[in-house]
Amino acid sequence: MNTNKLQVFVFAMLFVVGAFTGCVDEDDDDKTTTDNTIKIGFLNPITGPLEPDAPGFKWGADQAISDLAKMYPNETFELVELDSGCSGDVAGPAAQTLVDSGVVAVVGAACSGASMSANAVLAAAGIPMISYASTNPGLSDEAKYPHFYRNVPSDAIQGPAGAAMMADAGVTNESLAILHMTNDYGSGLADSIKAAWEEDGKLCSAGMQGYEETTTNFDAMVANVTDASDCNAVYLSSYITDAAGILEALAEAGFTGHVFGGDGPAGIGLFDKLTDNATAVNFTVSAPRAGTTYGDFESRYDGNASTVGSIKTYVLTAYDATMIIGKAAMTDGTIVAGIESVGTNYEGASGIINFLPNGDIGGNGYDFCTYGGDDAAGTYTCSKFWTAENGVESA
């Protein structure tokens, strides 16, 4: 080959390689995908124990995507939804799919165990996540769960709130039994409730009993409660489907005491899982209390509540988490820095949001809500609330 031609060929190839190398370097720290679409991952419990609530969570996130599109008309926002299964076994692989899809950050997961597994995958890829519903106290460990944020309070706070709820309702020392799922959410909340209750009292002889989240027959466990004459109240650390099953089993066994629960079964969606709405009468739950709401999203939800259903608190937080990520993607610098910047004094539908250094928020206390109604109609009324500063107050 002619030497001059060879030199021309070599210089041409070096120019091409250099050009492509420059493109790679420029894109390495870009927060958007190469087609200029800002992809936001969404881990939703489409299957599993929170399946009835999943459409409502998705509705909140979709509303945020629509609002972001109006706010930034020159940008394209896309929600990439995958099933978390409310399970670490499902959420981990789903998180990897989101990484491969080029998402800038992830909204979710809802269930604590799913968030834990997803975080292992996302954090390794440098992708942050904001959970709208995961409350396990262990997620506060920023060394173990880096780049993890949540705009709901830890169950370390819900424990004292739940104990106050039951004391205010007249539950006395040595009369309470705790029934709980053995997954990360169920065990974490149950431990927090037990610790708070036992600061001033003890459990009844049935004590604290655990069950797998897939359990569908609760007769034996309920019998342990109804056979103990000192057990006059029950606390359920559950999701919505198992809460309905336990409520029906207690009613069939003739239990006449007061039944309580946490945020897992909270919301009008419980009625969809009951064969008889009267089964839930006087069932009282605690749910994270929204602060002063900003914007019009809460009113949008209220106007569509009969069709959207789900757990209102977490529809609002799913909306806020999506909005925060979308706005963070529009800031200069990294997406993590953007989330921490946007998530400071953020005026959200669920109230003012301030992420702490470990990704937690302090919260605004808890609403105490009671179910009522009969076979024809069900009601869900939040008439009291609790804050760490002032205890129980009337709403």
Short mmCIF file of C-alpha atoms in Angstrom, two decimals:
data_model
loop_
_atom_site.label_atom_id
_atom_site.label_comp_id
_atom_site.label_asym_id
_atom_site.label_seq_id
_atom_site.Cartn_x
_atom_site.Cartn_y
_atom_site.Cartn_z
CA MET A 1 0.00 0.00 0.00
CA ASN A 2 1.23 3.54 -0.80
CA THR A 3 2.78 5.17 2.33
CA ASN A 4 0.99 8.50 1.83
CA LYS A 5 -2.37 6.75 1.49
CA LEU A 6 -1.65 4.78 4.65
CA GLN A 7 -0.95 7.97 6.63
CA VAL A 8 -4.16 9.57 5.38
CA PHE A 9 -6.14 6.46 6.40
CA VAL A 10 -4.60 6.35 9.90
CA PHE A 11 -5.29 10.05 10.57
CA ALA A 12 -8.86 9.62 9.36
CA MET A 13 -9.44 6.69 11.71
CA LEU A 14 -7.94 8.60 14.65
CA PHE A 15 -10.29 11.49 13.91
CA VAL A 16 -13.32 9.19 13.92
CA VAL A 17 -12.28 7.44 17.16
CA GLY A 18 -11.61 10.81 18.81
CA ALA A 19 -15.00 12.09 17.79
CA PHE A 20 -16.77 9.09 19.29
CA THR A 21 -14.63 9.29 22.43
CA GLY A 22 -15.71 12.88 22.88
CA CYS A 23 -19.37 11.87 22.61
CA VAL A 24 -18.97 9.21 25.30
CA ASP A 25 -17.31 11.66 27.70
CA GLU A 26 -20.02 14.26 27.22
CA ASP A 27 -22.86 11.80 27.82
CA ASP A 28 -21.30 10.10 30.85
CA ASP A 29 -22.71 12.58 33.39
CA ASP A 30 -25.93 13.40 31.52
CA LYS A 31 -29.14 13.01 33.55
CA THR A 32 -31.35 12.45 30.52
CA THR A 33 -31.45 9.65 28.00
CA THR A 34 -29.87 10.06 24.57
CA ASP A 35 -33.22 10.75 22.92
CA ASN A 36 -33.78 13.66 25.35
CA THR A 37 -36.62 11.79 27.06
CA ILE A 38 -36.41 12.01 30.85
CA LYS A 39 -37.29 8.53 32.04
CA ILE A 40 -38.50 8.14 35.62
CA GLY A 41 -38.77 4.60 36.97
CA PHE A 42 -41.84 3.56 38.95
CA LEU A 43 -41.86 0.40 41.07
CA ASN A 44 -45.51 -0.40 41.70
CA PRO A 45 -47.01 -3.41 43.57
CA ILE A 46 -49.07 -4.50 40.56
CA THR A 47 -49.11 -8.00 42.04
CA GLY A 48 -48.92 -9.10 45.65
CA PRO A 49 -50.73 -7.99 48.80
CA LEU A 50 -50.95 -4.31 47.82
CA GLU A 51 -52.30 -5.06 44.35
CA PRO A 52 -55.68 -3.37 45.10
CA ASP A 53 -53.91 -0.07 45.80
CA ALA A 54 -51.50 -0.12 42.84
CA PRO A 55 -53.79 1.58 40.30
CA GLY A 56 -54.21 4.53 42.66
CA PHE A 57 -50.46 4.88 43.17
CA LYS A 58 -49.99 4.82 39.38
CA TRP A 59 -52.72 7.45 38.96
CA GLY A 60 -50.83 9.80 41.26
CA ALA A 61 -47.56 9.29 39.39
CA ASP A 62 -49.27 9.75 36.02
CA GLN A 63 -50.79 13.01 37.19
CA ALA A 64 -47.31 14.22 38.12
CA ILE A 65 -45.93 13.29 34.68
CA SER A 66 -48.73 15.31 33.11
CA ASP A 67 -47.98 18.30 35.34
CA LEU A 68 -44.25 18.09 34.61
CA ALA A 69 -44.98 18.12 30.87
CA LYS A 70 -46.97 21.33 31.29
CA MET A 71 -44.29 22.85 33.50
CA TYR A 72 -41.45 22.04 31.08
CA PRO A 73 -43.05 22.08 27.61
CA ASN A 74 -39.73 21.60 25.83
CA GLU A 75 -39.00 18.36 27.66
CA THR A 76 -40.46 14.87 27.35
CA PHE A 77 -41.12 12.93 30.57
CA GLU A 78 -41.83 9.21 30.56
CA LEU A 79 -42.90 7.01 33.47
CA VAL A 80 -41.41 3.52 33.18
CA GLU A 81 -43.61 1.31 35.36
CA LEU A 82 -42.58 -2.16 36.50
CA ASP A 83 -44.09 -4.56 39.00
CA SER A 84 -42.35 -4.70 42.38
CA GLY A 85 -44.54 -7.62 43.48
CA CYS A 86 -44.31 -6.16 46.99
CA SER A 87 -41.35 -8.54 47.17
CA GLY A 88 -37.59 -8.32 47.12
CA ASP A 89 -37.43 -11.28 44.74
CA VAL A 90 -39.46 -9.37 42.16
CA ALA A 91 -38.24 -5.84 42.85
CA GLY A 92 -34.52 -6.61 42.49
CA PRO A 93 -34.74 -7.82 38.87
CA ALA A 94 -37.24 -5.06 38.10
CA ALA A 95 -34.74 -2.50 39.35
CA GLN A 96 -32.11 -3.90 37.00
CA THR A 97 -34.55 -3.54 34.11
CA LEU A 98 -35.04 0.09 35.07
CA VAL A 99 -31.27 0.61 35.14
CA ASP A 100 -31.02 -0.90 31.66
CA SER A 101 -33.90 1.33 30.52
CA GLY A 102 -31.90 4.47 31.33
CA VAL A 103 -34.05 5.95 34.09
CA VAL A 104 -32.66 8.97 35.93
CA ALA A 105 -34.21 7.94 39.27
CA VAL A 106 -36.95 5.69 40.62
CA VAL A 107 -40.22 6.35 42.42
CA GLY A 108 -40.86 3.48 44.85
CA ALA A 109 -41.01 0.89 45.91
CA ALA A 110 -44.11 0.81 48.10
CA CYS A 111 -43.27 -2.22 50.25
CA SER A 112 -40.19 -2.05 52.46
CA GLY A 113 -38.69 -5.38 51.44
CA ALA A 114 -39.06 -4.45 47.79
CA SER A 115 -37.32 -1.12 48.40
CA MET A 116 -34.44 -2.84 50.18
CA SER A 117 -33.75 -5.22 47.29
CA ALA A 118 -34.24 -2.56 44.65
CA ASN A 119 -31.83 -0.24 46.44
CA ALA A 120 -29.04 -2.81 46.25
CA VAL A 121 -29.31 -2.72 42.46
CA LEU A 122 -30.04 0.98 41.96
CA ALA A 123 -27.42 2.30 44.39
CA ALA A 124 -24.74 0.21 42.68
CA ALA A 125 -25.66 1.97 39.45
CA GLY A 126 -25.67 5.40 41.12
CA ILE A 127 -29.43 5.78 40.66
CA PRO A 128 -31.42 7.29 43.57
CA MET A 129 -34.92 6.28 44.59
CA ILE A 130 -37.72 7.98 46.51
CA SER A 131 -40.14 5.60 48.18
CA TYR A 132 -43.67 6.89 48.65
CA ALA A 133 -44.72 4.18 51.15
CA SER A 134 -41.79 2.16 52.61
CA THR A 135 -41.71 2.72 56.37
CA ASN A 136 -39.41 0.03 57.84
CA PRO A 137 -37.10 1.66 60.42
CA GLY A 138 -34.06 -0.15 58.99
CA LEU A 139 -34.22 1.95 55.82
CA SER A 140 -32.99 4.93 57.85
CA ASP A 141 -29.47 3.44 57.69
CA GLU A 142 -27.88 5.55 54.94
CA ALA A 143 -24.71 3.44 54.92
CA LYS A 144 -26.70 0.28 54.19
CA TYR A 145 -29.19 1.97 51.83
CA PRO A 146 -27.38 4.77 49.99
CA HIS A 147 -29.27 7.09 47.66
CA PHE A 148 -32.51 6.02 49.34
CA TYR A 149 -35.07 8.71 50.14
CA ARG A 150 -38.64 8.47 51.34
CA ASN A 151 -41.36 11.07 51.76
CA VAL A 152 -43.16 9.07 54.43
CA PRO A 153 -42.05 8.81 58.07
CA SER A 154 -40.37 5.75 59.55
CA ASP A 155 -42.40 3.27 61.60
CA ALA A 156 -40.09 4.13 64.47
CA ILE A 157 -42.46 7.11 64.77
CA GLN A 158 -45.67 5.19 64.00
CA GLY A 159 -45.09 2.91 67.01
CA PRO A 160 -45.61 5.64 69.64
CA ALA A 161 -48.49 7.04 67.56
CA GLY A 162 -50.22 3.64 67.46
CA ALA A 163 -49.77 3.12 71.21
CA ALA A 164 -51.29 6.55 71.84
CA MET A 165 -54.19 5.74 69.50
CA MET A 166 -55.07 2.62 71.46
CA ALA A 167 -54.64 4.22 74.88
CA ASP A 168 -56.89 7.08 73.79
CA ALA A 169 -59.52 4.53 72.73
CA GLY A 170 -59.49 2.98 76.20
CA VAL A 171 -57.30 -0.10 75.68
CA THR A 172 -55.92 -1.08 79.07
CA ASN A 173 -52.75 -2.76 80.28
CA GLU A 174 -52.39 -6.49 79.52
CA SER A 175 -55.40 -6.55 77.14
CA LEU A 176 -53.70 -6.11 73.73
CA ALA A 177 -52.66 -8.78 71.21
CA ILE A 178 -50.55 -8.00 68.13
CA LEU A 179 -50.95 -9.96 64.89
CA HIS A 180 -48.38 -9.20 62.20
CA MET A 181 -46.93 -10.25 58.89
CA THR A 182 -43.39 -11.60 59.17
CA ASN A 183 -42.07 -9.53 56.25
CA ASP A 184 -39.95 -6.40 56.66
CA TYR A 185 -42.91 -4.04 56.96
CA GLY A 186 -45.04 -6.23 59.23
CA SER A 187 -42.28 -7.16 61.65
CA GLY A 188 -40.79 -3.68 61.75
CA LEU A 189 -44.09 -2.00 62.61
CA ALA A 190 -45.09 -4.71 65.09
CA ASP A 191 -41.80 -4.37 66.95
CA SER A 192 -42.24 -0.61 67.08
CA ILE A 193 -45.83 -0.94 68.40
CA LYS A 194 -44.79 -3.53 71.00
CA ALA A 195 -41.89 -1.41 72.24
CA ALA A 196 -44.06 1.69 72.55
CA TRP A 197 -46.92 -0.17 74.26
CA GLU A 198 -44.64 -1.91 76.74
CA GLU A 199 -43.19 1.37 77.93
CA ASP A 200 -46.32 1.65 80.08
CA GLY A 201 -47.91 -1.80 79.93
CA LYS A 202 -47.84 -5.38 78.75
CA LEU A 203 -49.53 -7.50 76.09
CA CYS A 204 -52.31 -9.96 76.86
CA SER A 205 -51.59 -13.69 77.12
CA ALA A 206 -51.96 -14.21 73.34
CA GLY A 207 -48.98 -11.90 72.94
CA MET A 208 -47.54 -11.12 69.51
CA GLN A 209 -48.11 -13.63 66.69
CA GLY A 210 -46.65 -13.61 63.19
CA TYR A 211 -47.84 -15.03 59.89
CA GLU A 212 -46.60 -15.16 56.30
CA GLU A 213 -47.95 -12.38 54.08
CA THR A 214 -49.43 -15.03 51.76
CA THR A 215 -51.54 -16.57 54.56
CA THR A 216 -55.25 -16.80 53.78
CA ASN A 217 -56.59 -18.79 56.75
CA PHE A 218 -56.36 -16.99 60.07
CA ASP A 219 -58.69 -19.19 62.15
CA ALA A 220 -56.04 -20.76 64.38
CA MET A 221 -54.35 -17.47 65.13
CA VAL A 222 -57.67 -15.77 65.84
CA ALA A 223 -58.66 -18.65 68.14
CA ASN A 224 -55.57 -17.92 70.24
CA VAL A 225 -56.96 -14.43 70.80
CA THR A 226 -60.61 -15.29 71.37
CA ASP A 227 -59.73 -18.18 73.70
CA ALA A 228 -57.77 -15.79 75.95
CA SER A 229 -60.19 -13.99 78.24
CA ASP A 230 -57.73 -11.17 78.90
CA CYS A 231 -57.39 -10.18 75.20
CA ASN A 232 -59.88 -7.39 74.49
CA ALA A 233 -58.05 -5.54 71.72
CA VAL A 234 -56.04 -6.52 68.65
CA TYR A 235 -53.49 -4.57 66.61
CA LEU A 236 -52.93 -5.64 63.00
CA SER A 237 -49.57 -4.97 61.39
CA SER A 238 -50.86 -5.93 57.97
CA TYR A 239 -51.63 -4.99 54.42
CA ILE A 240 -55.13 -4.56 53.05
CA THR A 241 -55.96 -8.10 51.91
CA ASP A 242 -54.83 -9.90 55.05
CA ALA A 243 -56.43 -7.23 57.25
CA ALA A 244 -59.77 -7.98 55.59
CA GLY A 245 -59.26 -11.71 56.16
CA ILE A 246 -58.42 -11.26 59.85
CA LEU A 247 -61.32 -8.88 60.43
CA GLU A 248 -63.71 -11.44 58.96
CA ALA A 249 -62.17 -14.28 60.97
CA LEU A 250 -62.47 -12.26 64.20
CA ALA A 251 -66.12 -11.48 63.43
CA GLU A 252 -66.91 -15.12 62.68
CA ALA A 253 -65.26 -16.13 65.97
CA GLY A 254 -67.47 -13.70 67.86
CA PHE A 255 -64.73 -11.27 68.92
CA THR A 256 -66.33 -8.08 70.25
CA GLY A 257 -63.22 -6.13 71.21
CA HIS A 258 -61.64 -3.17 69.42
CA VAL A 259 -59.38 -3.82 66.42
CA PHE A 260 -56.64 -1.41 65.34
CA GLY A 261 -54.12 -1.22 62.53
CA GLY A 262 -51.41 0.88 60.94
CA ASP A 263 -51.08 2.52 57.56
CA GLY A 264 -51.00 -0.76 55.60
CA PRO A 265 -54.78 -1.30 55.37
CA ALA A 266 -55.71 2.39 55.74
CA GLY A 267 -58.10 3.83 53.15
CA ILE A 268 -61.41 3.11 51.49
CA GLY A 269 -59.86 0.35 49.37
CA LEU A 270 -60.38 -2.01 52.33
CA PHE A 271 -64.09 -2.19 51.52
CA ASP A 272 -63.26 -3.78 48.16
CA LYS A 273 -61.74 -6.75 49.99
CA LEU A 274 -64.55 -7.30 52.50
CA THR A 275 -67.59 -9.46 51.83
CA ASP A 276 -69.47 -7.54 54.52
CA ASN A 277 -68.61 -3.90 55.21
CA ALA A 278 -70.06 -4.21 58.70
CA THR A 279 -67.05 -6.38 59.56
CA ALA A 280 -64.87 -3.26 59.59
CA VAL A 281 -67.11 -1.11 61.80
CA ASN A 282 -64.97 0.59 64.48
CA PHE A 283 -61.72 -0.70 62.97
CA THR A 284 -59.33 2.18 63.69
CA VAL A 285 -56.05 2.81 61.89
CA SER A 286 -53.20 5.29 61.91
CA ALA A 287 -51.96 6.83 58.66
CA PRO A 288 -49.27 9.47 58.02
CA ARG A 289 -50.86 12.88 58.34
CA ALA A 290 -50.50 15.28 55.45
CA GLY A 291 -49.35 18.73 56.38
CA THR A 292 -50.72 21.83 54.72
CA THR A 293 -51.26 20.71 51.15
CA TYR A 294 -49.91 22.81 48.30
CA GLY A 295 -51.17 22.95 44.75
CA ASP A 296 -54.42 21.41 43.55
CA PHE A 297 -53.52 17.74 43.42
CA GLU A 298 -55.26 16.80 46.67
CA SER A 299 -58.49 18.35 45.38
CA ARG A 300 -58.03 16.42 42.14
CA TYR A 301 -57.75 13.20 44.10
CA ASP A 302 -60.77 14.05 46.25
CA GLY A 303 -62.79 14.70 43.11
CA ASN A 304 -61.87 11.25 41.77
CA ALA A 305 -61.63 9.32 45.05
CA SER A 306 -64.59 7.08 44.35
CA THR A 307 -62.92 5.71 41.23
CA VAL A 308 -59.22 6.02 42.16
CA GLY A 309 -59.63 4.59 45.67
CA SER A 310 -56.33 3.27 47.06
CA ILE A 311 -54.68 4.85 50.13
CA LYS A 312 -55.00 8.61 49.75
CA THR A 313 -51.84 9.35 51.74
CA TYR A 314 -49.71 7.28 49.38
CA VAL A 315 -51.38 8.55 46.24
CA LEU A 316 -50.29 12.03 47.38
CA THR A 317 -46.76 10.88 48.21
CA ALA A 318 -46.42 9.01 44.89
CA TYR A 319 -47.35 12.24 43.14
CA ASP A 320 -44.85 14.27 45.18
CA ALA A 321 -42.01 11.77 44.69
CA THR A 322 -42.51 11.86 40.92
CA MET A 323 -42.63 15.65 40.88
CA ILE A 324 -39.45 15.96 42.95
CA ILE A 325 -37.52 13.63 40.62
CA GLY A 326 -38.81 15.42 37.53
CA LYS A 327 -37.82 18.82 38.86
CA ALA A 328 -34.46 17.47 40.09
CA ALA A 329 -33.72 16.23 36.57
CA MET A 330 -34.01 19.81 35.36
CA THR A 331 -31.37 21.17 37.76
CA ASP A 332 -27.65 21.52 37.10
CA GLY A 333 -25.35 18.90 38.61
CA THR A 334 -26.10 15.31 39.56
CA ILE A 335 -29.58 13.89 40.05
CA VAL A 336 -28.77 13.14 43.72
CA ALA A 337 -27.82 16.76 44.33
CA GLY A 338 -30.97 17.81 42.50
CA ILE A 339 -33.20 15.65 44.69
CA GLU A 340 -31.63 17.03 47.85
CA SER A 341 -31.97 20.58 46.58
CA VAL A 342 -35.57 20.25 45.38
CA GLY A 343 -36.43 18.18 48.46
CA THR A 344 -35.64 21.04 50.84
CA ASN A 345 -38.70 22.98 51.99
CA TYR A 346 -40.58 21.42 49.07
CA GLU A 347 -44.24 22.43 49.05
CA GLY A 348 -45.93 19.17 48.11
CA ALA A 349 -49.42 17.77 47.94
CA SER A 350 -48.57 15.77 51.06
CA GLY A 351 -47.16 18.80 52.87
CA ILE A 352 -43.75 20.39 53.34
CA ILE A 353 -40.97 17.92 52.55
CA ASN A 354 -37.48 18.22 53.98
CA PHE A 355 -35.13 15.30 53.37
CA LEU A 356 -32.82 14.65 56.30
CA PRO A 357 -29.17 13.66 55.67
CA ASN A 358 -30.16 9.96 55.78
CA GLY A 359 -33.02 10.46 53.30
CA ASP A 360 -35.81 10.33 55.90
CA ILE A 361 -38.42 12.98 56.66
CA GLY A 362 -39.76 13.92 60.09
CA GLY A 363 -43.40 13.79 59.02
CA ASN A 364 -46.45 15.64 60.27
CA GLY A 365 -47.81 13.07 62.72
CA TYR A 366 -50.56 10.53 62.11
CA ASP A 367 -54.28 10.65 61.46
CA PHE A 368 -56.51 8.27 63.43
CA CYS A 369 -59.26 7.04 61.11
CA THR A 370 -62.24 4.78 61.85
CA TYR A 371 -64.31 2.64 59.50
CA GLY A 372 -68.08 2.64 59.68
CA GLY A 373 -71.09 1.78 57.54
CA ASP A 374 -72.99 -1.37 56.74
CA ASP A 375 -73.45 -3.76 53.84
CA ALA A 376 -74.71 -0.99 51.58
CA ALA A 377 -72.07 1.65 52.20
CA GLY A 378 -68.82 2.12 54.04
CA THR A 379 -67.39 5.21 55.68
CA TYR A 380 -63.85 6.16 56.58
CA THR A 381 -63.56 9.11 58.94
CA CYS A 382 -60.40 10.67 60.37
CA SER A 383 -61.50 12.52 63.50
CA LYS A 384 -58.30 12.61 65.56
CA PHE A 385 -54.57 12.94 64.98
CA TRP A 386 -51.28 12.61 66.86
CA THR A 387 -48.05 14.55 66.82
CA ALA A 388 -44.91 13.93 68.85
CA GLU A 389 -45.16 17.46 70.20
CA ASN A 390 -48.80 17.51 71.35
CA GLY A 391 -50.01 13.91 71.51
CA VAL A 392 -53.61 13.11 70.54
CA GLU A 393 -55.86 15.93 69.37
CA SER A 394 -59.25 16.26 67.71
CA ALA A 395 -59.15 16.99 64.00
#
